[in-house]
Amino acid sequence: MTVSPRKFNTFSFFKLPAAWWCGVRLKYIDNKKAIVTVRHRWINQNPFKSMFWAVQGMAAEYATGAMVTVQIRASGKRISMLVANNNANFSKKATGKITFTCEDGHLIKEALDATIATGEGQTFWMKSVGVNEAGITVSTFNFEWTVRLKGER
């Protein structure tokens, strides 16, 4: 299933306005990989003149969650999704344009298939890595997603 980044960015304007106003934008998505960018600006900076950690988190989560959303939609089932846990590492000051890439889309189908087959919720971890314009990693986020059939307990 193909979904355009433009549709996701329009969705974020209406449903995730904080991310949209901070400049979080989906640039590429398929079933295996998603790329999200955000540029350091006045509106998303911390007192140390670098990008606020929460803005990096929004961009990183968007790179994982967009793929989960696409694959849930492709399943044709009513499935809920939620972040249960996350952790992050910040290795360099985030300035300029930061690009977050997640290449863990292959993990989603396994979890969706299992929750559809068993009716039980499933969890899986996805990693999103943010790099600056010089290609240096500035932060790495891990998100534990939970999926389950809606109406099931």
XYZ file of N, CA, C and O in Angstrom:
612
model
N 0.856 -1.186 0.000
C 0.000 0.000 0.000
C 0.892 1.237 0.000
O 1.795 1.369 0.803
N 0.606 2.151 -0.904
C 1.397 3.363 -1.006
C 0.612 4.537 -0.423
O -0.548 4.735 -0.738
N 1.276 5.285 0.412
C 0.685 6.490 0.995
C 1.678 7.615 0.765
O 2.885 7.442 0.938
N 1.184 8.775 0.409
C 2.092 9.873 0.123
C 2.477 10.612 1.404
O 1.650 10.778 2.310
N 3.724 11.050 1.480
C 4.128 11.885 2.617
C 3.246 13.124 2.748
O 2.961 13.567 3.862
N 2.789 13.657 1.629
C 1.954 14.858 1.673
C 0.672 14.624 2.473
O 0.255 15.483 3.259
N 0.047 13.443 2.298
C -1.172 13.140 3.057
C -0.867 13.048 4.556
O -1.650 13.518 5.376
N 0.264 12.438 4.903
C 0.639 12.358 6.310
C 0.910 13.742 6.881
O 0.539 14.034 8.016
N 1.558 14.601 6.121
C 1.862 15.944 6.611
C 0.587 16.771 6.776
O 0.479 17.561 7.722
N -0.391 16.581 5.899
C -1.682 17.244 6.051
C -2.382 16.721 7.300
O -2.947 17.491 8.090
N -2.326 15.401 7.500
C -2.887 14.784 8.707
C -2.265 15.410 9.954
O -2.962 15.742 10.912
N -0.945 15.605 9.939
C -0.277 16.142 11.133
C -0.716 17.580 11.417
O -0.788 17.983 12.572
N -1.029 18.346 10.379
C -1.510 19.715 10.585
C -2.781 19.713 11.436
O -2.934 20.529 12.338
N -3.680 18.767 11.159
C -4.960 18.728 11.856
C -4.934 17.911 13.143
O -5.616 18.252 14.109
N -4.178 16.826 13.179
C -4.218 15.910 14.323
C -2.990 15.974 15.236
O -3.049 15.539 16.378
N -1.879 16.492 14.735
C -0.640 16.625 15.511
C -0.070 18.025 15.306
O 1.058 18.193 14.839
N -0.840 19.047 15.669
C -0.415 20.412 15.344
C 0.912 20.822 15.982
O 1.660 21.595 15.381
N 1.224 20.324 17.158
C 2.508 20.682 17.790
C 3.666 20.216 16.913
O 4.638 20.951 16.717
N 3.566 19.003 16.387
C 4.622 18.486 15.500
C 4.685 19.323 14.221
O 5.773 19.691 13.761
N 3.537 19.634 13.650
C 3.523 20.381 12.397
C 4.140 21.769 12.584
O 4.991 22.191 11.804
N 3.727 22.485 13.640
C 4.243 23.832 13.859
C 5.730 23.828 14.195
O 6.440 24.795 13.907
N 6.216 22.749 14.783
C 7.658 22.642 15.076
C 8.477 22.260 13.852
O 9.701 22.265 13.896
N 7.804 21.925 12.743
C 8.501 21.644 11.498
C 8.742 20.180 11.191
O 9.499 19.859 10.272
N 8.107 19.282 11.904
C 8.267 17.850 11.653
C 7.552 17.496 10.349
O 6.355 17.757 10.203
N 8.305 16.889 9.395
C 7.729 16.547 8.092
C 8.190 15.167 7.641
O 9.384 14.848 7.670
N 7.230 14.362 7.195
C 7.540 13.066 6.606
C 8.026 13.291 5.183
O 7.370 13.980 4.400
N 9.178 12.725 4.852
C 9.756 12.901 3.518
C 9.634 11.647 2.656
O 9.565 11.731 1.438
N 9.650 10.454 3.297
C 9.599 9.198 2.545
C 8.985 8.126 3.426
O 9.230 8.092 4.632
N 8.182 7.256 2.812
C 7.627 6.124 3.549
C 7.336 4.971 2.601
O 6.875 5.170 1.475
N 7.655 3.761 3.059
C 7.190 2.531 2.442
C 6.983 1.540 3.585
O 6.982 1.939 4.745
N 6.807 0.260 3.301
C 6.531 -0.707 4.366
C 7.747 -1.038 5.231
O 7.597 -1.660 6.277
N 8.930 -0.666 4.789
C 10.146 -1.015 5.527
C 10.876 0.175 6.123
O 11.645 0.027 7.064
N 10.660 1.361 5.575
C 11.479 2.511 5.942
C 10.655 3.798 5.908
O 9.791 3.964 5.046
N 10.968 4.691 6.846
C 10.366 6.028 6.837
C 11.446 7.041 7.191
O 12.335 6.762 7.999
N 11.354 8.212 6.561
C 12.306 9.293 6.797
C 11.518 10.551 7.147
O 10.604 10.952 6.423
N 11.889 11.153 8.275
C 11.238 12.367 8.772
C 12.319 13.411 9.027
O 13.378 13.088 9.556
N 12.038 14.656 8.659
C 13.000 15.729 8.911
C 12.385 16.795 9.816
O 11.162 16.948 9.891
N 13.282 17.507 10.477
C 12.892 18.677 11.273
C 14.106 19.601 11.318
O 15.231 19.144 11.469
N 13.868 20.876 11.130
C 14.951 21.856 11.129
C 14.939 22.644 12.435
O 13.882 23.074 12.893
N 16.113 22.832 13.010
C 16.258 23.643 14.214
C 15.844 25.080 13.876
O 16.356 25.674 12.935
N 14.874 25.584 14.641
C 14.389 26.951 14.473
C 14.105 27.540 15.850
O 14.105 26.825 16.850
N 13.794 28.793 15.882
C 13.503 29.461 17.143
C 12.369 28.759 17.893
O 12.447 28.560 19.105
N 11.323 28.352 17.194
C 10.131 27.792 17.841
C 10.395 26.426 18.483
O 9.672 26.011 19.378
N 11.442 25.707 18.048
C 11.664 24.371 18.597
C 12.998 24.238 19.341
O 13.493 23.139 19.534
N 13.547 25.361 19.743
C 14.853 25.299 20.414
C 14.705 25.332 21.933
O 13.710 25.773 22.481
N 15.760 24.877 22.593
C 15.859 24.934 24.048
C 16.707 26.152 24.430
O 17.193 26.867 23.546
N 16.918 26.425 25.718
C 17.711 27.600 26.112
C 19.189 27.522 25.689
O 19.893 28.524 25.737
N 19.637 26.345 25.263
C 21.038 26.169 24.858
C 21.225 26.324 23.347
O 22.257 25.971 22.803
N 20.186 26.830 22.687
C 20.204 27.105 21.246
C 20.432 25.855 20.389
O 21.104 25.887 19.375
N 19.847 24.752 20.838
C 19.794 23.540 20.029
C 18.347 23.035 20.072
O 17.516 23.583 20.796
N 18.049 22.021 19.299
C 16.679 21.529 19.210
C 16.267 20.853 20.518
O 16.990 20.018 21.051
N 15.097 21.223 21.006
C 14.534 20.662 22.226
C 14.374 19.155 22.057
O 13.966 18.677 20.993
N 14.682 18.396 23.098
C 14.655 16.936 23.012
C 13.277 16.412 22.627
O 13.155 15.421 21.910
N 12.219 17.065 23.075
C 10.869 16.592 22.792
C 10.521 16.738 21.309
O 9.767 15.931 20.760
N 11.066 17.750 20.651
C 10.843 17.918 19.214
C 11.539 16.782 18.461
O 10.983 16.198 17.529
N 12.743 16.447 18.894
C 13.429 15.299 18.298
C 12.600 14.034 18.509
O 12.472 13.203 17.607
N 12.012 13.907 19.699
C 11.177 12.746 19.994
C 9.948 12.668 19.106
O 9.559 11.588 18.664
N 9.320 13.825 18.842
C 8.160 13.834 17.946
C 8.545 13.345 16.552
O 7.833 12.534 15.952
N 9.666 13.841 16.042
C 10.113 13.443 14.707
C 10.483 11.962 14.675
O 10.131 11.245 13.736
N 11.180 11.510 15.704
C 11.582 10.105 15.767
C 10.371 9.184 15.849
O 10.299 8.159 15.160
N 9.411 9.551 16.695
C 8.201 8.721 16.827
C 7.400 8.719 15.534
O 6.842 7.695 15.143
N 7.346 9.846 14.873
C 6.605 9.949 13.611
C 7.173 8.981 12.576
O 6.420 8.354 11.818
N 8.498 8.822 12.566
C 9.130 7.899 11.610
C 8.705 6.455 11.864
O 8.593 5.663 10.931
N 8.463 6.101 13.118
C 8.024 4.739 13.418
C 6.508 4.613 13.261
O 6.016 3.695 12.621
N 5.779 5.545 13.851
C 4.325 5.467 13.873
C 3.661 5.563 12.516
O 2.609 4.964 12.302
N 4.264 6.292 11.602
C 3.680 6.395 10.259
C 3.630 5.022 9.593
O 2.631 4.667 8.970
N 4.703 4.246 9.760
C 4.711 2.900 9.165
C 3.704 1.987 9.845
O 3.058 1.171 9.184
N 3.554 2.099 11.163
C 2.566 1.289 11.877
C 1.173 1.626 11.351
O 0.374 0.732 11.045
N 0.882 2.905 11.201
C -0.411 3.352 10.695
C -0.704 2.789 9.310
O -1.800 2.273 9.054
N 0.266 2.864 8.411
C 0.084 2.374 7.045
C -0.201 0.871 7.036
O -1.094 0.397 6.329
N 0.539 0.130 7.830
C 0.357 -1.323 7.810
C -0.933 -1.752 8.506
O -1.550 -2.746 8.104
N -1.361 -1.011 9.515
C -2.669 -1.298 10.124
C -3.762 -1.064 9.091
O -4.659 -1.897 8.918
N -3.677 0.041 8.391
C -4.684 0.348 7.367
C -4.715 -0.734 6.287
O -5.779 -1.163 5.846
N -3.552 -1.220 5.883
C -3.459 -2.264 4.850
C -4.048 -3.590 5.327
O -4.512 -4.388 4.513
N -4.036 -3.829 6.644
C -4.566 -5.092 7.174
C -6.079 -5.189 7.025
O -6.637 -6.285 7.020
N -6.753 -4.052 6.949
C -8.205 -4.040 6.843
C -8.909 -4.318 8.159
O -10.137 -4.412 8.196
N -8.166 -4.437 9.241
C -8.741 -4.720 10.557
C -8.743 -3.460 11.404
O -7.971 -2.539 11.175
N -9.620 -3.462 12.428
C -9.642 -2.359 13.395
C -8.637 -2.694 14.491
O -8.909 -3.542 15.341
N -7.488 -2.045 14.429
C -6.399 -2.325 15.356
C -5.948 -1.019 15.995
O -5.737 -0.019 15.302
N -5.801 -1.048 17.314
C -5.308 0.138 18.008
C -3.790 0.057 18.129
O -3.209 -1.033 18.129
N -3.167 1.217 18.231
C -1.713 1.300 18.377
C -1.394 2.320 19.455
O -2.100 3.321 19.593
N -0.348 2.041 20.229
C 0.017 2.930 21.314
C 1.479 2.705 21.683
O 1.947 1.565 21.679
N 2.182 3.776 21.988
C 3.545 3.648 22.494
C 3.459 3.289 23.971
O 2.846 4.010 24.755
N 4.084 2.175 24.355
C 4.081 1.725 25.749
C 5.327 2.210 26.485
O 5.266 2.522 27.672
N 6.447 2.244 25.805
C 7.720 2.657 26.398
C 8.577 3.316 25.338
O 8.395 3.087 24.144
N 9.532 4.095 25.808
C 10.546 4.597 24.886
C 11.794 4.945 25.681
O 11.755 5.110 26.893
N 12.897 5.011 24.970
C 14.145 5.488 25.560
C 14.918 6.204 24.473
O 14.632 6.028 23.286
N 15.848 7.029 24.890
C 16.588 7.820 23.909
C 18.006 8.067 24.390
O 18.286 8.050 25.587
N 18.871 8.316 23.422
C 20.255 8.692 23.690
C 20.560 9.919 22.851
O 20.257 9.949 21.660
N 21.149 10.916 23.481
C 21.505 12.152 22.788
C 23.024 12.239 22.759
O 23.660 12.342 23.797
N 23.598 12.206 21.561
C 25.052 12.117 21.438
C 25.714 13.378 20.906
O 26.930 13.498 20.965
N 24.920 14.316 20.366
C 25.480 15.558 19.841
C 24.394 16.620 19.860
O 23.211 16.315 19.737
N 24.793 17.865 19.992
C 23.858 18.989 19.956
C 23.127 18.995 18.604
O 23.761 18.905 17.557
N 21.805 19.095 18.645
C 20.995 19.049 17.427
C 20.748 20.456 16.905
O 19.960 21.213 17.468
N 21.441 20.799 15.833
C 21.240 22.078 15.151
C 21.155 21.812 13.656
O 21.583 20.774 13.174
N 20.604 22.754 12.925
C 20.439 22.562 11.486
C 19.291 21.605 11.206
O 18.376 21.446 12.006
N 19.351 20.939 10.064
C 18.318 19.989 9.660
C 18.681 18.607 10.197
O 19.763 18.096 9.933
N 17.742 17.995 10.935
C 17.939 16.666 11.485
C 17.011 15.711 10.735
O 15.821 15.992 10.563
N 17.575 14.600 10.296
C 16.818 13.597 9.550
C 16.733 12.319 10.374
O 17.765 11.742 10.734
N 15.512 11.898 10.675
C 15.270 10.664 11.422
C 14.864 9.567 10.454
O 13.961 9.754 9.641
N 15.542 8.431 10.560
C 15.254 7.292 9.697
C 14.949 6.079 10.552
O 15.664 5.782 11.510
N 13.882 5.388 10.195
C 13.532 4.112 10.827
C 13.459 3.069 9.720
O 12.788 3.294 8.706
N 14.151 1.965 9.914
C 14.146 0.887 8.925
C 13.644 -0.421 9.535
O 14.043 -1.500 9.105
N 12.744 -0.311 10.505
C 12.229 -1.490 11.203
C 10.810 -1.860 10.793
O 10.106 -2.558 11.529
N 10.378 -1.428 9.632
C 9.018 -1.715 9.182
C 8.696 -3.194 9.093
O 7.538 -3.591 9.226
N 9.714 -4.025 8.889
C 9.496 -5.465 8.787
C 8.957 -6.073 10.083
O 8.344 -7.138 10.058
N 9.155 -5.406 11.212
C 8.687 -5.923 12.500
C 7.174 -5.766 12.685
O 6.567 -6.496 13.466
N 6.597 -4.838 11.980
C 5.187 -4.498 12.181
C 4.265 -5.619 11.722
O 3.358 -6.026 12.447
N 4.488 -6.149 10.525
C 3.612 -7.179 9.966
C 3.550 -8.409 10.861
O 2.470 -8.975 11.066
N 4.691 -8.806 11.412
C 4.714 -9.968 12.313
C 3.785 -9.736 13.499
O 3.011 -10.619 13.870
N 3.860 -8.564 14.110
C 3.021 -8.252 15.269
C 1.547 -8.165 14.883
O 0.684 -8.661 15.609
N 1.258 -7.535 13.743
C -0.134 -7.431 13.302
C -0.715 -8.802 13.003
O -1.847 -9.107 13.402
N 0.051 -9.638 12.305
C -0.422 -10.997 11.998
C -0.709 -11.770 13.286
O -1.710 -12.472 13.391
N 0.167 -11.635 14.278
C -0.006 -12.346 15.545
C -1.223 -11.848 16.311
O -1.985 -12.650 16.867
N -1.441 -10.536 16.346
C -2.602 -10.023 17.079
C -3.901 -10.389 16.367
O -4.904 -10.678 17.025
N -3.895 -10.429 15.040
C -5.092 -10.836 14.291
C -5.369 -12.324 14.516
O -6.512 -12.732 14.732
N -4.320 -13.143 14.494
C -4.486 -14.595 14.650
C -4.910 -14.996 16.059
O -5.750 -15.887 16.228
N -4.350 -14.341 17.065
C -4.590 -14.769 18.452
C -5.602 -13.902 19.188
O -6.133 -14.328 20.210
N -5.824 -12.689 18.718
C -6.694 -11.762 19.433
C -6.010 -11.116 20.619
O -6.610 -10.337 21.339
N -4.743 -11.452 20.842
C -3.987 -10.895 21.958
C -3.106 -9.746 21.485
O -2.591 -9.763 20.376
N -2.917 -8.771 22.367
C -2.047 -7.650 22.049
C -0.616 -8.102 21.838
O -0.180 -9.111 22.408
N 0.095 -7.375 21.036
C 1.491 -7.675 20.733
C 2.321 -6.417 20.940
O 1.822 -5.295 20.775
N 3.592 -6.601 21.274
C 4.509 -5.466 21.412
C 5.733 -5.701 20.557
O 6.116 -6.848 20.288
N 6.342 -4.611 20.126
C 7.584 -4.688 19.354
C 8.298 -3.346 19.474
O 7.679 -2.308 19.665
N 9.619 -3.396 19.395
C 10.456 -2.197 19.498
C 10.897 -1.750 18.116
O 11.245 -2.585 17.272
N 10.901 -0.435 17.899
C 11.395 0.148 16.652
C 12.389 1.257 16.997
O 12.182 2.001 17.949
N 13.439 1.362 16.185
C 14.492 2.357 16.406
C 14.440 3.430 15.326
O 14.255 3.132 14.148
N 14.635 4.673 15.746
C 14.692 5.817 14.836
C 15.961 6.601 15.152
O 16.165 7.020 16.301
N 16.800 6.791 14.152
C 18.095 7.446 14.345
C 18.082 8.812 13.665
O 17.744 8.918 12.484
N 18.461 9.844 14.426
C 18.520 11.210 13.897
C 19.948 11.609 13.596
O 20.822 11.477 14.461
N 20.170 12.087 12.374
C 21.500 12.546 11.971
C 21.412 13.986 11.491
O 20.383 14.418 10.968
N 22.511 14.728 11.686
C 22.546 16.114 11.222
C 22.983 16.166 9.757
O 23.183 15.131 9.116
N 23.142 17.363 9.249
C 23.484 17.528 7.831
C 24.870 16.997 7.486
O 25.149 16.675 6.337
N 25.736 16.843 8.487
C 27.076 16.283 8.272
C 27.064 14.759 8.357
O 28.104 14.124 8.205
N 25.881 14.170 8.615
C 25.771 12.720 8.717
C 26.148 12.164 10.080
O 26.304 10.953 10.242
N 26.271 13.039 11.070
C 26.637 12.627 12.426
C 25.366 12.365 13.234
O 24.445 13.185 13.246
N 25.321 11.226 13.914
C 24.166 10.888 14.746
C 24.067 11.857 15.917
O 25.033 12.036 16.657
N 22.891 12.471 16.076
C 22.658 13.385 17.188
C 21.782 12.735 18.263
O 21.900 13.068 19.433
N 20.905 11.820 17.857
C 20.058 11.132 18.825
C 19.524 9.833 18.244
O 19.362 9.700 17.034
N 19.271 8.899 19.151
C 18.691 7.606 18.788
C 17.538 7.344 19.740
O 17.698 7.422 20.960
N 16.379 7.071 19.181
C 15.181 6.798 19.963
C 14.711 5.376 19.701
O 14.763 4.899 18.562
N 14.221 4.727 20.739
C 13.600 3.411 20.633
C 12.185 3.516 21.181
O 11.984 4.083 22.265
N 11.229 2.975 20.447
C 9.828 3.018 20.856
C 9.277 1.604 20.916
O 9.430 0.844 19.968
N 8.617 1.280 22.032
C 7.918 0.001 22.145
C 6.456 0.254 21.797
O 5.744 0.926 22.545
N 6.042 -0.271 20.659
C 4.666 -0.129 20.203
C 3.850 -1.321 20.670
O 4.340 -2.449 20.702
N 2.598 -1.072 21.010
C 1.650 -2.150 21.293
C 0.527 -2.057 20.272
O 0.095 -0.950 19.911
N 0.103 -3.199 19.785
C -1.024 -3.266 18.855
C -1.994 -4.334 19.361
O -1.563 -5.333 19.931
N -3.280 -4.076 19.184
C -4.280 -5.069 19.542
C -5.563 -4.785 18.765
O -5.809 -3.646 18.358
N -6.343 -5.841 18.573
C -7.628 -5.678 17.905
C -8.535 -4.822 18.765
O -8.600 -5.018 19.986
N -9.208 -3.872 18.160
C -10.127 -3.032 18.913
C -11.326 -3.883 19.342
O -11.792 -4.735 18.600
N -11.795 -3.636 20.563
C -12.925 -4.381 21.092
C -12.502 -5.653 21.786
O -13.312 -6.313 22.402
N -11.230 -6.029 21.696
C -10.721 -7.225 22.357
C -9.994 -6.817 23.618
O -9.416 -5.752 23.695
N -9.952 -7.665 24.612
C -9.217 -7.373 25.849
C -8.212 -8.441 26.100
O -8.181 -9.508 26.090
